[in-house]
PDB file of C-alpha atoms in Angstrom:
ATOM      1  CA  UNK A   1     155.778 123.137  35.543  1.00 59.00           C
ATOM      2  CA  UNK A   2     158.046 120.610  33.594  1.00 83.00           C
ATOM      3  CA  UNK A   3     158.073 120.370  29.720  1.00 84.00           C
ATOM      4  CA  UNK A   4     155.957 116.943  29.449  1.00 84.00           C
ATOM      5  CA  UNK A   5     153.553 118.517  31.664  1.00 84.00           C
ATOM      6  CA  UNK A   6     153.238 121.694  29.053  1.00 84.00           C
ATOM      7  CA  UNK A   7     153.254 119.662  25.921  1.00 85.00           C
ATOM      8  CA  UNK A   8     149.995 117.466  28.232  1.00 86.00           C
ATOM      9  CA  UNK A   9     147.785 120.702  28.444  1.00 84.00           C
ATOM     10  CA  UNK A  10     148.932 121.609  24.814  1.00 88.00           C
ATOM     11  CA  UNK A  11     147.463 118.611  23.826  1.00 89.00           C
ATOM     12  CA  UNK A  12     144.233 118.466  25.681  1.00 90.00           C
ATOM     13  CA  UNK A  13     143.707 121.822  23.875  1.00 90.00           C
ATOM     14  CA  UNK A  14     144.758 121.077  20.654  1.00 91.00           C
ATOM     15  CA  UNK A  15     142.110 117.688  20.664  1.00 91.00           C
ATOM     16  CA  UNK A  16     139.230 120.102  22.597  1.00 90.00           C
ATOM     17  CA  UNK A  17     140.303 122.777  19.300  1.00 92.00           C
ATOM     18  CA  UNK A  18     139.634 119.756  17.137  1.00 92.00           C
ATOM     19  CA  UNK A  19     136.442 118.750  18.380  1.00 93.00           C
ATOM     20  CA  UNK A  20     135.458 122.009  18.511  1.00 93.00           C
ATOM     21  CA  UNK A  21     135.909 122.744  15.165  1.00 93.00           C
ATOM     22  CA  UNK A  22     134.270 119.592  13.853  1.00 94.00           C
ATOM     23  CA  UNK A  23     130.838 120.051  15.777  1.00 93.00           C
ATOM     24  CA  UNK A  24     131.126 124.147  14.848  1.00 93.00           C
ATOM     25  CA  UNK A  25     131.110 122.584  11.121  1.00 94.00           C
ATOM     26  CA  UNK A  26     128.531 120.141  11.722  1.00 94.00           C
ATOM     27  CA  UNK A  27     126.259 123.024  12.630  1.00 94.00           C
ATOM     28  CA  UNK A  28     126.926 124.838   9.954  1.00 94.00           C
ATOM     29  CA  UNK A  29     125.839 121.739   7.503  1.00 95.00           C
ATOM     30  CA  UNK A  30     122.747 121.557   9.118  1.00 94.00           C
ATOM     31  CA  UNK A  31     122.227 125.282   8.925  1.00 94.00           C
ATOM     32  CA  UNK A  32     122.765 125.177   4.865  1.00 95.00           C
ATOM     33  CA  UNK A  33     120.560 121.789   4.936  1.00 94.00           C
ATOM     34  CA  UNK A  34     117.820 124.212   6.120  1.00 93.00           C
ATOM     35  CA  UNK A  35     118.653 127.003   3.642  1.00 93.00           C
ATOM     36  CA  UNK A  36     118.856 124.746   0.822  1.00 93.00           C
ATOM     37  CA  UNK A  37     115.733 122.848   1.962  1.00 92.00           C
ATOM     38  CA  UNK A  38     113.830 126.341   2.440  1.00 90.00           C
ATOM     39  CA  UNK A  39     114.983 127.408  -1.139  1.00 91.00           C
ATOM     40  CA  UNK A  40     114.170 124.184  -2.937  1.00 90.00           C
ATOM     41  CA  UNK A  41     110.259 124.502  -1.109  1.00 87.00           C
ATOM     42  CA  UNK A  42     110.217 128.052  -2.107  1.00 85.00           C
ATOM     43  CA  UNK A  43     111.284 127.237  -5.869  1.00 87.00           C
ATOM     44  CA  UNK A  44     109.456 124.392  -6.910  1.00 84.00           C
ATOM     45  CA  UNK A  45     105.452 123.857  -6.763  1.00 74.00           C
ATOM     46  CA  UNK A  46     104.501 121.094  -4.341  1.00 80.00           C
ATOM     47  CA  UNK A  47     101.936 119.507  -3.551  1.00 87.00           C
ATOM     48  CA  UNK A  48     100.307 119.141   0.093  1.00 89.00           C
ATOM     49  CA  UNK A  49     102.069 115.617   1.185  1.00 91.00           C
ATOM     50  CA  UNK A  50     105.879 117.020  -0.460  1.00 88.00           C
ATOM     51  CA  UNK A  51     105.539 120.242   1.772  1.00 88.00           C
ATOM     52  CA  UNK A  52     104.292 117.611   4.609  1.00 91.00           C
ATOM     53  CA  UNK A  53     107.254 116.070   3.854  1.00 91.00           C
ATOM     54  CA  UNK A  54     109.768 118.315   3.355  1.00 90.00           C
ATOM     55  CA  UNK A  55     108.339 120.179   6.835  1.00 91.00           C
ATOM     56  CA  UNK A  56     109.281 117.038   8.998  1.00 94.00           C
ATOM     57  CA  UNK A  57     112.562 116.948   7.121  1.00 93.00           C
ATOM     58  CA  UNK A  58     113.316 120.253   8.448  1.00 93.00           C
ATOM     59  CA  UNK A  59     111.789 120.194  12.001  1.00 95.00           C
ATOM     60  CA  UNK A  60     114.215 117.360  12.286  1.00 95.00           C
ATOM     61  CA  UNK A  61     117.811 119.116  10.773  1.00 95.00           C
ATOM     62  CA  UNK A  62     116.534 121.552  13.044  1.00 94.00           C
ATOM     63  CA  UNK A  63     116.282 119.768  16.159  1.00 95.00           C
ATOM     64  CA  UNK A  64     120.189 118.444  15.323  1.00 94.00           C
ATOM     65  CA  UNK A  65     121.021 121.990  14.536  1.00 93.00           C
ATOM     66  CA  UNK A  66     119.528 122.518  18.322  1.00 94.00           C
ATOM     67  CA  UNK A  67     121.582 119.874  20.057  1.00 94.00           C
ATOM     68  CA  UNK A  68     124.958 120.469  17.574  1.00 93.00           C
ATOM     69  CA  UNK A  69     124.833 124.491  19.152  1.00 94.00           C
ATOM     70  CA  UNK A  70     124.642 123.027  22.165  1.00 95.00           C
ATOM     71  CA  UNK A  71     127.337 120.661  21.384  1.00 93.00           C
ATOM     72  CA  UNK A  72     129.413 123.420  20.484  1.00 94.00           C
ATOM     73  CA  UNK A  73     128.832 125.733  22.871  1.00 95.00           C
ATOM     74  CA  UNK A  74     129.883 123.025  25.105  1.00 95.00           C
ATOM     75  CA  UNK A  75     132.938 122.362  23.709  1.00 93.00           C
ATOM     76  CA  UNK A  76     133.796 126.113  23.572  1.00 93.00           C
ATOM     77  CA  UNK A  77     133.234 126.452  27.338  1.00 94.00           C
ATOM     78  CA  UNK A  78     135.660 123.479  27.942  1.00 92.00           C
ATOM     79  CA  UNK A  79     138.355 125.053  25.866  1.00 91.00           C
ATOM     80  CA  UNK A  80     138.102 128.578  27.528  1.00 91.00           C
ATOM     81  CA  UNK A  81     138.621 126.498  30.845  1.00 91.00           C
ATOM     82  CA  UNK A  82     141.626 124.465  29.081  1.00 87.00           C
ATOM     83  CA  UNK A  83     143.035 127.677  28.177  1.00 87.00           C
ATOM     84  CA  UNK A  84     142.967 129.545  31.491  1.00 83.00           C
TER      85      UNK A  84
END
């Protein structure tokens, strides 16, 4: 294996570590979205259409916590194979 061909696979990982990293961090925003948003329904008094509200708001950072796990769990299984 030559040297260009090293520093190629060094930087398919390095870009797959990258993106990895920014979709792990994306989850993790919408995971404290839903902390925050549980805390802020738990502290204040609402009334029946806020909670209505606030309930969709959360079904949906939910469902793009959903596909940013799978995201990352993606991009983890991509780098194992880079890194083989």
């Amino acid at each position: 294996m030559d040297i260009s061909e090293n520093l190629k696979g060094m930087k398919q990982v390095t870009f797959k570590y990258g993106e990895t990293k920014y979709s792990l961090g994306r989850a993790l925003a919408h995971n404290e979205m839903l902390n925050a948003l549980a805390t802020y329904m738990d502290t204040y008094l609402l009334n029946e259409r806020e909670i209505e509200a606030l309930e969709q708001f959360q079904r949906i950072i939910r469902d793009d916590l959903e596909i940013e796990e799978t995201n990352v769990q993606t991009l983890m299984n991509e780098l194992d194979e880079l890194l083989r």
